[in-house]
Amino acid sequence: MAQSVRRIDQIARLIVIYPGDFLSFDFIVDRVHGTGWWPRRDLRRNGRAAQALAAVDVRSIGSRPIPTGRKQGKSDRRSNSLDALTGLRFIAASCIVIAHVTAAGYAPFGGRLDLAPAGMPLFFTLSGFIIHYVYSSDFAHSWLGTAHDFAVARFSRLYPLFAFLLLYHLLFSSLGKVLSDSPWILLSYATMTASWWYWHIDGVTLIELPYGLSWSVSTEVFFYAVYALVLHRISALRNLVGSVAVLVAFCVLAYGVVFLIVDSRDGWTPLAEATLSNFIPANTGEQFPNSFLRWLIYVSPYLQILAFIAGALTCQVYLLMSRNAVTIGRVWREALGWAGVAWVGAGLIYNATAPDMVSIASPETARYLVALNFMNMNFLLAPGCCAIILALASGGCTLQAALAAPAIVGLGEISYSIYLAHPFISRVAYVTRENEHPLLSYAVAIAFVLIISEALYRRIEIPSKLFLRRLLGADAPRTAASETEAAIISEEFRNERRLPHSEFPADSSI
């Protein structure tokens, strides 16, 4: 009884300190769950009150001082920096959505620019960063126990909404009829492994079928499995300079591997065609969407995992910087962030202009331009994404301030719903090439996307996630990361499964 009184007293004192934030947001304490004395509700990591309360371990109230003012400390600033990565998820989702609700790229002012190539590298590098941020120390401490928690957290995060929308498409689109004669492919869909192998039904591959964008969920699941088995060992890198060197060398090597595979496609295509009975070549523009080559370099997880690894290595650099108290000056943080933006922007511009460049180039030059354009479907933009992520995590830069805005962070929290649900809207709010008012049309389309995504997030994602995590035993306390990290991030960040709403950093999935 006395302990509960102390808990209530501390919460009440926080409300007195930050009354506006508690009244402005649907804010409730989830950290006391498991005690049975407080109901679960949404927790938004918006406002000073959210940051103050997130830093309080409610289960040990009385052992820590209560915040006494509005001035942000180092851990608060770090929290804001990490929140900016949640905002980055919305930017990544927006790149995909804008590409899918228009005929051929974003063009409100006449010039067309396809933003889709930036979306997936942002998602995959960010996913690698955050998964390593949350789980690296726990895997190092206890692999078996962490593997169980990791699997439950990832399954409960991805599967409910994925399964709900899969069921919708099976019942109300042509997908059900197409898969009715292919039980093994349907099983692969249902187990989130559909992108792991090359298949097609009457010449139509996964990505071209209804609900085709779910390929990235299957690919992400592959990343998680490989991380739990192997990639968590990236935490063995203890030297900061060495980690930076490994990251740079890996990016160079990844460029070389992807370029070699794409450039030598004429050499290995006959072997693949002889091995795979269902092989579709990429000889023409009509064949390419369902070709083996497109699956290999874009849909399959075997090359896309390069971006995930780069994100995890970037996180290791960030963790070593934090542990060694290494800081980057404001000028260098700005330079790093904007260099990443320039890298991504240059890739998007090249993607838009490549056909014209190839048409006027010599055959030898065209060979490299075509290979580079293929790389734009895979790893080309990943180093720029890593630079942006590291700048945001380090904090104190213009990009971080913009993406940590509460509205952007809130949209980032529902990015998974935005990504999977936006095809509903594109069917009824499609922006055609001939549209006379494209800006207004985009605004209406995006508004519908956000409304439906928010509903799915609150009614499907959150309740199902909490139910599955309780059912599968992920609510039991597990080992904290370390005392050093505990001073930097709140317990919610380490035990991300306890947060029902803003689950950064662990719920960075698409």
Short mmCIF file of C-alpha atoms in Angstrom, two decimals:
data_model
loop_
_atom_site.label_atom_id
_atom_site.label_comp_id
_atom_site.label_asym_id
_atom_site.label_seq_id
_atom_site.Cartn_x
_atom_site.Cartn_y
_atom_site.Cartn_z
CA MET A 1 0.00 0.00 0.00
CA ALA A 2 2.77 2.41 0.94
CA GLN A 3 4.61 1.62 -2.28
CA SER A 4 1.50 2.39 -4.35
CA VAL A 5 1.04 5.66 -2.51
CA ARG A 6 4.64 6.63 -3.34
CA ARG A 7 4.03 5.79 -6.99
CA ILE A 8 0.90 7.91 -7.15
CA ASP A 9 2.68 10.74 -5.34
CA GLN A 10 5.52 10.79 -7.84
CA ILE A 11 3.16 10.75 -10.82
CA ALA A 12 1.11 13.54 -9.25
CA ARG A 13 4.22 15.65 -8.73
CA LEU A 14 5.17 15.14 -12.39
CA ILE A 15 1.71 16.34 -13.39
CA VAL A 16 2.22 19.45 -11.30
CA ILE A 17 5.58 20.08 -12.98
CA TYR A 18 4.28 19.51 -16.52
CA PRO A 19 0.52 20.04 -16.40
CA GLY A 20 0.15 21.12 -20.01
CA ASP A 21 1.75 18.00 -21.40
CA PHE A 22 -0.44 15.66 -19.39
CA LEU A 23 -3.55 17.53 -20.44
CA SER A 24 -2.46 17.87 -24.08
CA PHE A 25 -1.77 14.22 -24.84
CA ASP A 26 -3.43 10.90 -24.22
CA PHE A 27 -0.70 10.02 -21.78
CA ILE A 28 -0.71 7.21 -19.25
CA VAL A 29 1.92 5.23 -17.43
CA ASP A 30 2.58 1.82 -18.91
CA ARG A 31 5.66 1.14 -16.81
CA VAL A 32 3.50 0.09 -13.90
CA HIS A 33 1.83 -2.70 -15.88
CA GLY A 34 1.96 -6.05 -14.22
CA THR A 35 1.00 -4.63 -10.84
CA GLY A 36 -2.71 -4.78 -11.66
CA TRP A 37 -3.48 -1.39 -10.20
CA TRP A 38 -3.41 0.86 -13.27
CA PRO A 39 -5.15 0.38 -16.65
CA ARG A 40 -3.19 0.25 -19.89
CA ARG A 41 -3.67 3.08 -22.32
CA ASP A 42 -1.70 4.77 -25.07
CA LEU A 43 1.68 6.18 -24.15
CA ARG A 44 2.85 8.96 -26.41
CA ARG A 45 6.48 9.98 -26.07
CA ASN A 46 5.53 13.58 -26.82
CA GLY A 47 6.25 16.57 -24.65
CA ARG A 48 8.43 17.15 -21.63
CA ALA A 49 6.15 15.16 -19.37
CA ALA A 50 6.57 12.04 -21.48
CA GLN A 51 10.34 12.41 -21.39
CA ALA A 52 10.40 13.05 -17.67
CA LEU A 53 8.18 10.11 -16.83
CA ALA A 54 9.99 7.79 -19.23
CA ALA A 55 13.15 8.36 -17.22
CA VAL A 56 11.45 7.18 -14.03
CA ASP A 57 11.44 3.52 -13.04
CA VAL A 58 8.01 3.42 -11.42
CA ARG A 59 8.68 -0.02 -9.92
CA SER A 60 11.41 1.48 -7.76
CA ILE A 61 9.89 4.85 -6.92
CA GLY A 62 11.57 6.57 -4.06
CA SER A 63 15.06 5.48 -5.11
CA ARG A 64 15.47 8.26 -7.70
CA PRO A 65 15.04 12.02 -7.47
CA ILE A 66 11.97 13.58 -9.04
CA PRO A 67 12.54 16.09 -11.87
CA THR A 68 12.34 19.62 -10.59
CA GLY A 69 12.35 21.77 -13.70
CA ARG A 70 11.86 22.06 -17.43
CA LYS A 71 15.51 22.20 -18.41
CA GLN A 72 16.54 19.20 -20.45
CA GLY A 73 19.47 17.13 -19.34
CA LYS A 74 21.81 15.05 -21.49
CA SER A 75 19.58 11.98 -21.40
CA ASP A 76 16.56 14.08 -22.42
CA ARG A 77 18.44 15.44 -25.40
CA ARG A 78 19.51 11.92 -26.28
CA SER A 79 15.87 10.84 -26.09
CA ASN A 80 14.91 13.62 -28.50
CA SER A 81 17.67 12.54 -30.86
CA LEU A 82 16.40 8.99 -30.86
CA ASP A 83 12.83 10.18 -31.34
CA ALA A 84 14.03 11.80 -34.56
CA LEU A 85 14.65 8.30 -35.92
CA THR A 86 11.00 7.51 -35.34
CA GLY A 87 10.21 10.60 -37.39
CA LEU A 88 12.54 9.27 -40.09
CA ARG A 89 10.32 6.21 -40.37
CA PHE A 90 7.49 8.49 -41.49
CA ILE A 91 9.73 10.02 -44.15
CA ALA A 92 10.60 6.54 -45.41
CA ALA A 93 6.94 5.51 -45.50
CA SER A 94 6.01 8.75 -47.24
CA CYS A 95 8.48 8.07 -50.05
CA ILE A 96 6.72 4.77 -50.75
CA VAL A 97 3.19 6.16 -50.36
CA ILE A 98 3.77 9.13 -52.66
CA ALA A 99 5.16 6.81 -55.33
CA HIS A 100 2.15 4.51 -55.08
CA VAL A 101 -0.62 7.11 -55.13
CA THR A 102 0.64 8.67 -58.33
CA ALA A 103 0.98 7.51 -61.89
CA ALA A 104 4.74 7.95 -62.20
CA GLY A 105 6.34 9.84 -59.35
CA TYR A 106 5.64 13.03 -57.44
CA ALA A 107 4.97 15.88 -59.88
CA PRO A 108 2.92 18.77 -58.46
CA PHE A 109 5.08 21.32 -60.27
CA GLY A 110 5.54 19.47 -63.54
CA GLY A 111 8.85 17.70 -62.92
CA ARG A 112 8.51 14.06 -61.96
CA LEU A 113 10.67 12.50 -59.26
CA ASP A 114 10.20 8.93 -58.11
CA LEU A 115 10.85 8.87 -54.35
CA ALA A 116 10.33 5.12 -53.94
CA PRO A 117 14.04 4.15 -54.23
CA ALA A 118 14.75 6.07 -51.00
CA GLY A 119 12.06 4.33 -48.97
CA MET A 120 13.37 0.80 -48.62
CA PRO A 121 17.05 1.69 -47.91
CA LEU A 122 15.85 4.05 -45.17
CA PHE A 123 13.67 1.34 -43.66
CA PHE A 124 16.28 -1.40 -43.80
CA THR A 125 19.24 0.63 -42.52
CA LEU A 126 17.09 2.12 -39.76
CA SER A 127 15.86 -1.33 -38.81
CA GLY A 128 19.44 -2.62 -38.51
CA PHE A 129 20.41 0.38 -36.39
CA ILE A 130 17.54 0.06 -33.96
CA ILE A 131 17.50 -3.72 -33.60
CA HIS A 132 21.21 -3.63 -32.73
CA TYR A 133 20.66 -0.67 -30.40
CA VAL A 134 18.04 -2.52 -28.39
CA TYR A 135 19.26 -6.10 -28.40
CA SER A 136 23.04 -6.20 -28.83
CA SER A 137 23.93 -6.10 -25.13
CA ASP A 138 21.18 -8.54 -24.17
CA PHE A 139 22.28 -11.09 -26.76
CA ALA A 140 25.83 -10.76 -25.44
CA HIS A 141 24.60 -11.38 -21.88
CA SER A 142 22.21 -14.28 -22.52
CA TRP A 143 21.59 -15.53 -26.04
CA LEU A 144 18.90 -18.11 -25.24
CA GLY A 145 16.69 -15.91 -23.07
CA THR A 146 17.07 -12.92 -25.36
CA ALA A 147 16.33 -14.99 -28.46
CA HIS A 148 12.94 -15.93 -27.00
CA ASP A 149 12.10 -12.34 -26.08
CA PHE A 150 13.37 -11.13 -29.44
CA ALA A 151 11.26 -13.62 -31.39
CA VAL A 152 8.11 -12.83 -29.42
CA ALA A 153 8.63 -9.08 -29.73
CA ARG A 154 9.23 -9.22 -33.46
CA PHE A 155 6.36 -11.62 -34.13
CA SER A 156 3.87 -9.63 -32.09
CA ARG A 157 5.02 -6.44 -33.77
CA LEU A 158 4.76 -7.59 -37.39
CA TYR A 159 2.30 -10.43 -37.63
CA PRO A 160 -1.10 -9.13 -36.43
CA LEU A 161 -1.48 -6.34 -38.97
CA PHE A 162 0.23 -8.40 -41.67
CA ALA A 163 -2.18 -11.31 -41.09
CA PHE A 164 -5.22 -9.04 -40.90
CA LEU A 165 -4.48 -7.44 -44.27
CA LEU A 166 -3.52 -10.79 -45.80
CA LEU A 167 -6.92 -12.15 -44.78
CA TYR A 168 -8.59 -9.10 -46.29
CA HIS A 169 -6.83 -9.62 -49.62
CA LEU A 170 -7.58 -13.33 -49.63
CA LEU A 171 -11.28 -12.62 -49.15
CA PHE A 172 -11.82 -9.45 -51.15
CA SER A 173 -9.22 -9.38 -53.91
CA SER A 174 -8.01 -11.71 -56.62
CA LEU A 175 -5.23 -12.96 -54.34
CA GLY A 176 -7.47 -15.62 -52.79
CA LYS A 177 -8.36 -17.10 -56.16
CA VAL A 178 -4.76 -16.96 -57.36
CA LEU A 179 -3.41 -18.75 -54.28
CA SER A 180 -6.24 -21.27 -53.96
CA ASP A 181 -4.39 -23.67 -56.27
CA SER A 182 -0.99 -23.02 -54.69
CA PRO A 183 -1.16 -24.14 -51.05
CA TRP A 184 2.61 -24.07 -50.55
CA ILE A 185 2.82 -20.48 -51.73
CA LEU A 186 -0.12 -19.57 -49.49
CA LEU A 187 1.72 -21.18 -46.58
CA SER A 188 4.80 -19.16 -47.46
CA TYR A 189 2.69 -16.00 -47.45
CA ALA A 190 1.19 -16.85 -44.08
CA THR A 191 4.58 -17.60 -42.51
CA MET A 192 6.15 -14.36 -43.79
CA THR A 193 8.71 -16.20 -45.92
CA ALA A 194 7.27 -15.46 -49.36
CA SER A 195 10.25 -13.37 -50.46
CA TRP A 196 12.81 -15.97 -49.45
CA TRP A 197 12.46 -17.97 -52.66
CA TYR A 198 11.73 -17.23 -56.28
CA TRP A 199 8.28 -18.25 -57.49
CA HIS A 200 5.54 -17.07 -59.76
CA ILE A 201 2.00 -18.08 -60.60
CA ASP A 202 1.29 -17.98 -64.32
CA GLY A 203 4.20 -15.62 -64.78
CA VAL A 204 3.25 -13.23 -61.95
CA THR A 205 5.63 -12.95 -58.98
CA LEU A 206 5.00 -11.92 -55.39
CA ILE A 207 5.57 -8.20 -55.83
CA GLU A 208 3.15 -7.95 -58.78
CA LEU A 209 0.29 -9.72 -56.98
CA PRO A 210 -2.27 -7.99 -54.74
CA TYR A 211 -0.63 -7.31 -51.36
CA GLY A 212 2.70 -7.52 -53.15
CA LEU A 213 4.28 -4.87 -50.95
CA SER A 214 4.27 -7.42 -48.13
CA TRP A 215 7.50 -8.74 -49.67
CA SER A 216 9.41 -6.31 -47.46
CA VAL A 217 7.87 -7.81 -44.31
CA SER A 218 9.09 -11.28 -45.30
CA THR A 219 12.49 -9.82 -46.09
CA GLU A 220 12.60 -8.08 -42.72
CA VAL A 221 11.79 -11.35 -40.94
CA PHE A 222 14.82 -12.90 -42.64
CA PHE A 223 16.96 -10.05 -41.31
CA TYR A 224 15.74 -10.72 -37.79
CA ALA A 225 16.60 -14.42 -38.01
CA VAL A 226 20.10 -13.68 -39.28
CA TYR A 227 20.61 -11.02 -36.60
CA ALA A 228 19.68 -13.42 -33.82
CA LEU A 229 21.93 -16.12 -35.22
CA VAL A 230 24.97 -14.14 -36.36
CA LEU A 231 24.77 -10.37 -36.66
CA HIS A 232 24.36 -9.63 -32.95
CA ARG A 233 28.06 -10.46 -32.72
CA ILE A 234 28.79 -7.08 -34.29
CA SER A 235 28.85 -5.92 -30.66
CA ALA A 236 32.25 -7.63 -30.37
CA LEU A 237 33.73 -4.59 -32.14
CA ARG A 238 35.17 -2.58 -29.25
CA ASN A 239 37.37 -0.02 -30.98
CA LEU A 240 35.64 3.07 -32.33
CA VAL A 241 38.12 3.81 -35.09
CA GLY A 242 38.14 0.16 -36.08
CA SER A 243 34.33 0.10 -36.19
CA VAL A 244 34.25 3.13 -38.47
CA ALA A 245 36.81 1.43 -40.72
CA VAL A 246 34.73 -1.75 -40.80
CA LEU A 247 31.61 0.24 -41.73
CA VAL A 248 33.36 2.06 -44.56
CA ALA A 249 35.02 -1.12 -45.82
CA PHE A 250 31.71 -2.98 -45.69
CA CYS A 251 29.96 -0.31 -47.78
CA VAL A 252 32.72 -0.44 -50.38
CA LEU A 253 32.58 -4.24 -50.43
CA ALA A 254 28.79 -4.22 -50.69
CA TYR A 255 29.00 -1.87 -53.68
CA GLY A 256 31.47 -4.24 -55.30
CA VAL A 257 29.35 -7.33 -54.67
CA VAL A 258 26.12 -5.81 -55.99
CA PHE A 259 27.85 -4.30 -59.01
CA LEU A 260 29.55 -7.61 -59.84
CA ILE A 261 26.27 -9.53 -59.64
CA VAL A 262 24.44 -7.03 -61.81
CA ASP A 263 27.23 -6.46 -64.31
CA SER A 264 27.91 -10.18 -64.80
CA ARG A 265 24.24 -11.10 -65.21
CA ASP A 266 24.77 -12.24 -68.79
CA GLY A 267 27.28 -14.78 -67.51
CA TRP A 268 25.25 -16.37 -64.71
CA THR A 269 21.79 -16.10 -66.32
CA PRO A 270 22.18 -19.35 -68.38
CA LEU A 271 23.14 -21.27 -65.25
CA ALA A 272 20.16 -19.89 -63.33
CA GLU A 273 17.86 -20.65 -66.23
CA ALA A 274 19.10 -24.24 -66.40
CA THR A 275 18.71 -24.67 -62.63
CA LEU A 276 15.30 -23.06 -62.14
CA SER A 277 12.40 -24.50 -64.07
CA ASN A 278 10.31 -21.36 -63.50
CA PHE A 279 13.06 -18.90 -64.49
CA ILE A 280 11.90 -15.69 -66.19
CA PRO A 281 14.65 -13.67 -67.90
CA ALA A 282 14.89 -9.90 -67.91
CA ASN A 283 15.41 -9.46 -71.60
CA THR A 284 12.57 -6.99 -72.14
CA GLY A 285 10.76 -4.34 -70.20
CA GLU A 286 7.68 -6.54 -70.06
CA GLN A 287 9.61 -9.45 -68.57
CA PHE A 288 11.59 -7.49 -65.99
CA PRO A 289 8.84 -6.93 -63.33
CA ASN A 290 8.47 -10.70 -62.82
CA SER A 291 12.04 -11.68 -63.67
CA PHE A 292 14.48 -13.61 -61.53
CA LEU A 293 16.88 -10.66 -61.72
CA ARG A 294 14.39 -8.26 -60.14
CA TRP A 295 13.60 -10.76 -57.40
CA LEU A 296 17.30 -11.28 -56.67
CA ILE A 297 18.36 -7.65 -56.43
CA TYR A 298 15.19 -6.10 -55.02
CA VAL A 299 12.70 -8.51 -53.46
CA SER A 300 14.87 -11.25 -51.98
CA PRO A 301 16.51 -10.71 -48.59
CA TYR A 302 19.88 -12.02 -49.73
CA LEU A 303 21.12 -8.71 -51.14
CA GLN A 304 18.83 -6.34 -49.25
CA ILE A 305 20.39 -7.56 -45.99
CA LEU A 306 23.45 -5.51 -46.91
CA ALA A 307 21.54 -2.35 -45.95
CA PHE A 308 20.44 -3.93 -42.66
CA ILE A 309 24.05 -4.85 -41.83
CA ALA A 310 25.20 -1.33 -42.65
CA GLY A 311 22.59 0.01 -40.24
CA ALA A 312 23.74 -2.35 -37.48
CA LEU A 313 27.37 -1.32 -38.01
CA THR A 314 26.35 2.34 -37.86
CA CYS A 315 24.67 1.62 -34.54
CA GLN A 316 27.83 -0.02 -33.20
CA VAL A 317 29.75 3.14 -34.10
CA TYR A 318 27.12 5.20 -32.29
CA LEU A 319 27.19 2.96 -29.19
CA LEU A 320 30.97 3.14 -29.00
CA MET A 321 30.82 6.91 -29.32
CA SER A 322 28.36 7.02 -26.43
CA ARG A 323 30.34 4.64 -24.23
CA ASN A 324 33.60 6.47 -24.86
CA ALA A 325 31.98 9.91 -24.43
CA VAL A 326 33.00 10.89 -27.95
CA THR A 327 30.96 13.76 -29.33
CA ILE A 328 30.79 15.29 -32.79
CA GLY A 329 30.82 19.07 -33.11
CA ARG A 330 27.68 20.82 -34.32
CA VAL A 331 29.25 21.72 -37.65
CA TRP A 332 30.28 18.13 -38.30
CA ARG A 333 26.86 16.79 -37.28
CA GLU A 334 25.22 19.17 -39.73
CA ALA A 335 27.72 18.21 -42.43
CA LEU A 336 27.14 14.51 -41.82
CA GLY A 337 23.37 14.78 -41.93
CA TRP A 338 23.20 16.98 -45.01
CA ALA A 339 25.83 14.91 -46.79
CA GLY A 340 23.54 11.94 -46.30
CA VAL A 341 20.60 13.92 -47.67
CA ALA A 342 22.70 14.96 -50.67
CA TRP A 343 23.72 11.33 -51.24
CA VAL A 344 20.12 10.15 -51.24
CA GLY A 345 18.98 13.11 -53.35
CA ALA A 346 21.70 12.47 -55.94
CA GLY A 347 20.59 8.84 -56.16
CA LEU A 348 16.98 9.86 -56.74
CA ILE A 349 17.97 12.36 -59.42
CA TYR A 350 20.13 9.76 -61.12
CA ASN A 351 17.26 7.28 -61.03
CA ALA A 352 15.04 9.83 -62.79
CA THR A 353 17.60 10.79 -65.42
CA ALA A 354 19.29 7.43 -66.06
CA PRO A 355 17.20 6.48 -69.14
CA ASP A 356 18.15 9.70 -70.90
CA MET A 357 21.80 9.33 -69.91
CA VAL A 358 21.95 5.74 -71.15
CA SER A 359 20.39 6.68 -74.48
CA ILE A 360 23.20 9.11 -75.33
CA ALA A 361 26.13 7.25 -73.73
CA SER A 362 28.61 5.01 -75.47
CA PRO A 363 28.05 1.23 -75.11
CA GLU A 364 30.84 0.86 -72.57
CA THR A 365 29.63 3.81 -70.49
CA ALA A 366 26.01 2.66 -70.79
CA ARG A 367 27.01 -0.68 -69.29
CA TYR A 368 28.12 1.01 -66.07
CA LEU A 369 25.19 3.40 -66.02
CA VAL A 370 22.72 0.52 -66.29
CA ALA A 371 24.49 -1.42 -63.54
CA LEU A 372 24.45 1.66 -61.33
CA ASN A 373 20.74 2.08 -61.94
CA PHE A 374 20.13 -1.53 -60.92
CA MET A 375 22.08 -0.82 -57.73
CA ASN A 376 19.60 1.95 -57.02
CA MET A 377 17.12 -0.85 -56.29
CA ASN A 378 19.40 -2.17 -53.58
CA PHE A 379 22.40 -0.68 -51.80
CA LEU A 380 23.23 2.49 -53.71
CA LEU A 381 21.56 4.89 -51.24
CA ALA A 382 22.35 2.93 -48.06
CA PRO A 383 25.56 4.81 -47.08
CA GLY A 384 23.69 8.11 -47.31
CA CYS A 385 20.93 6.68 -45.13
CA CYS A 386 23.52 5.58 -42.56
CA ALA A 387 24.98 9.10 -42.47
CA ILE A 388 21.52 10.58 -41.86
CA ILE A 389 20.78 8.07 -39.10
CA LEU A 390 24.08 8.68 -37.31
CA ALA A 391 23.57 12.45 -37.46
CA LEU A 392 20.04 12.14 -36.07
CA ALA A 393 21.13 9.79 -33.28
CA SER A 394 24.00 12.09 -32.34
CA GLY A 395 21.51 14.97 -32.04
CA GLY A 396 21.95 18.70 -32.03
CA CYS A 397 21.46 19.25 -35.76
CA THR A 398 18.78 20.82 -37.93
CA LEU A 399 17.50 17.49 -39.25
CA GLN A 400 17.13 16.11 -35.74
CA ALA A 401 15.15 19.14 -34.57
CA ALA A 402 12.78 18.84 -37.52
CA LEU A 403 12.19 15.09 -37.31
CA ALA A 404 11.83 15.08 -33.51
CA ALA A 405 8.78 17.34 -33.75
CA PRO A 406 5.87 15.64 -31.91
CA ALA A 407 3.68 15.51 -35.01
CA ILE A 408 6.39 13.83 -37.10
CA VAL A 409 7.23 11.38 -34.31
CA GLY A 410 3.56 10.48 -33.95
CA LEU A 411 3.31 9.79 -37.67
CA GLY A 412 6.47 7.72 -37.46
CA GLU A 413 4.84 5.54 -34.83
CA ILE A 414 2.11 4.50 -37.27
CA SER A 415 4.48 4.09 -40.22
CA TYR A 416 3.99 0.32 -40.38
CA SER A 417 0.25 0.79 -40.77
CA ILE A 418 0.83 3.57 -43.28
CA TYR A 419 3.04 1.32 -45.36
CA LEU A 420 0.80 -1.76 -45.41
CA ALA A 421 -2.54 0.06 -45.61
CA HIS A 422 -1.89 2.75 -48.20
CA PRO A 423 -2.78 0.54 -51.22
CA PHE A 424 -6.40 0.76 -50.02
CA ILE A 425 -6.29 4.48 -50.62
CA SER A 426 -4.36 4.38 -53.87
CA ARG A 427 -7.31 2.56 -55.43
CA VAL A 428 -9.71 5.42 -54.74
CA ALA A 429 -7.39 8.43 -54.45
CA TYR A 430 -5.01 7.80 -57.31
CA VAL A 431 -3.29 10.95 -58.62
CA THR A 432 -3.14 10.65 -62.41
CA ARG A 433 -0.71 12.28 -64.78
CA GLU A 434 -3.45 14.55 -66.08
CA ASN A 435 -4.63 15.75 -62.68
CA GLU A 436 -5.24 19.50 -62.74
CA HIS A 437 -4.77 20.00 -58.99
CA PRO A 438 -2.07 17.53 -57.91
CA LEU A 439 -1.19 19.22 -54.62
CA LEU A 440 -4.81 19.12 -53.44
CA SER A 441 -5.17 15.55 -54.67
CA TYR A 442 -2.05 14.49 -52.78
CA ALA A 443 -3.31 16.20 -49.63
CA VAL A 444 -6.65 14.38 -49.82
CA ALA A 445 -5.00 11.02 -50.56
CA ILE A 446 -2.48 11.34 -47.73
CA ALA A 447 -5.22 12.44 -45.32
CA PHE A 448 -7.19 9.26 -46.07
CA VAL A 449 -4.04 7.18 -45.64
CA LEU A 450 -3.33 8.69 -42.22
CA ILE A 451 -6.91 8.26 -40.97
CA ILE A 452 -7.10 4.60 -41.91
CA SER A 453 -3.55 3.92 -40.67
CA GLU A 454 -4.25 5.47 -37.29
CA ALA A 455 -7.37 3.34 -36.94
CA LEU A 456 -5.48 0.16 -37.83
CA TYR A 457 -2.69 1.09 -35.46
CA ARG A 458 -5.00 1.61 -32.50
CA ARG A 459 -7.50 -1.17 -33.20
CA ILE A 460 -5.27 -3.89 -34.65
CA GLU A 461 -1.58 -3.30 -33.96
CA ILE A 462 -1.61 -2.27 -30.30
CA PRO A 463 -4.24 -4.66 -28.85
CA SER A 464 -2.90 -7.66 -30.78
CA LYS A 465 0.68 -6.88 -29.88
CA LEU A 466 -0.01 -6.61 -26.18
CA PHE A 467 -2.14 -9.76 -26.21
CA LEU A 468 0.50 -11.83 -27.99
CA ARG A 469 3.31 -10.61 -25.78
CA ARG A 470 1.40 -11.56 -22.67
CA LEU A 471 0.28 -14.86 -24.17
CA LEU A 472 3.78 -15.83 -25.30
CA GLY A 473 5.46 -14.78 -22.09
CA ALA A 474 7.36 -11.68 -23.17
CA ASP A 475 6.28 -9.63 -20.15
CA ALA A 476 8.60 -11.29 -17.69
CA PRO A 477 11.43 -8.97 -16.62
CA ARG A 478 14.71 -9.56 -18.36
CA THR A 479 18.23 -8.37 -17.84
CA ALA A 480 18.87 -4.68 -18.37
CA ALA A 481 21.49 -3.59 -20.83
CA SER A 482 24.09 -1.95 -18.60
CA GLU A 483 24.31 0.76 -15.99
CA THR A 484 26.03 3.04 -18.48
CA GLU A 485 23.24 2.66 -21.01
CA ALA A 486 20.67 2.97 -18.22
CA ALA A 487 21.86 6.53 -17.67
CA ILE A 488 21.35 7.31 -21.35
CA ILE A 489 18.11 5.59 -22.26
CA SER A 490 15.05 4.77 -20.23
CA GLU A 491 14.03 1.26 -19.37
CA GLU A 492 11.32 1.42 -21.99
CA PHE A 493 13.99 1.77 -24.67
CA ARG A 494 15.74 -1.38 -23.50
CA ASN A 495 12.57 -3.35 -22.79
CA GLU A 496 10.66 -2.10 -25.81
CA ARG A 497 7.95 -4.71 -25.50
CA ARG A 498 6.54 -2.80 -22.52
CA LEU A 499 5.53 0.24 -24.58
CA PRO A 500 2.11 0.02 -26.18
CA HIS A 501 2.44 3.14 -28.34
CA SER A 502 5.77 4.78 -29.10
CA GLU A 503 8.05 1.77 -29.10
CA PHE A 504 11.19 3.33 -30.41
CA PRO A 505 13.72 2.09 -30.74
CA ALA A 506 12.64 -1.52 -31.12
CA ASP A 507 9.49 -1.11 -33.18
CA SER A 508 11.18 0.34 -36.20
CA SER A 509 9.79 -2.25 -38.50
CA ILE A 510 8.20 -1.17 -41.70
#
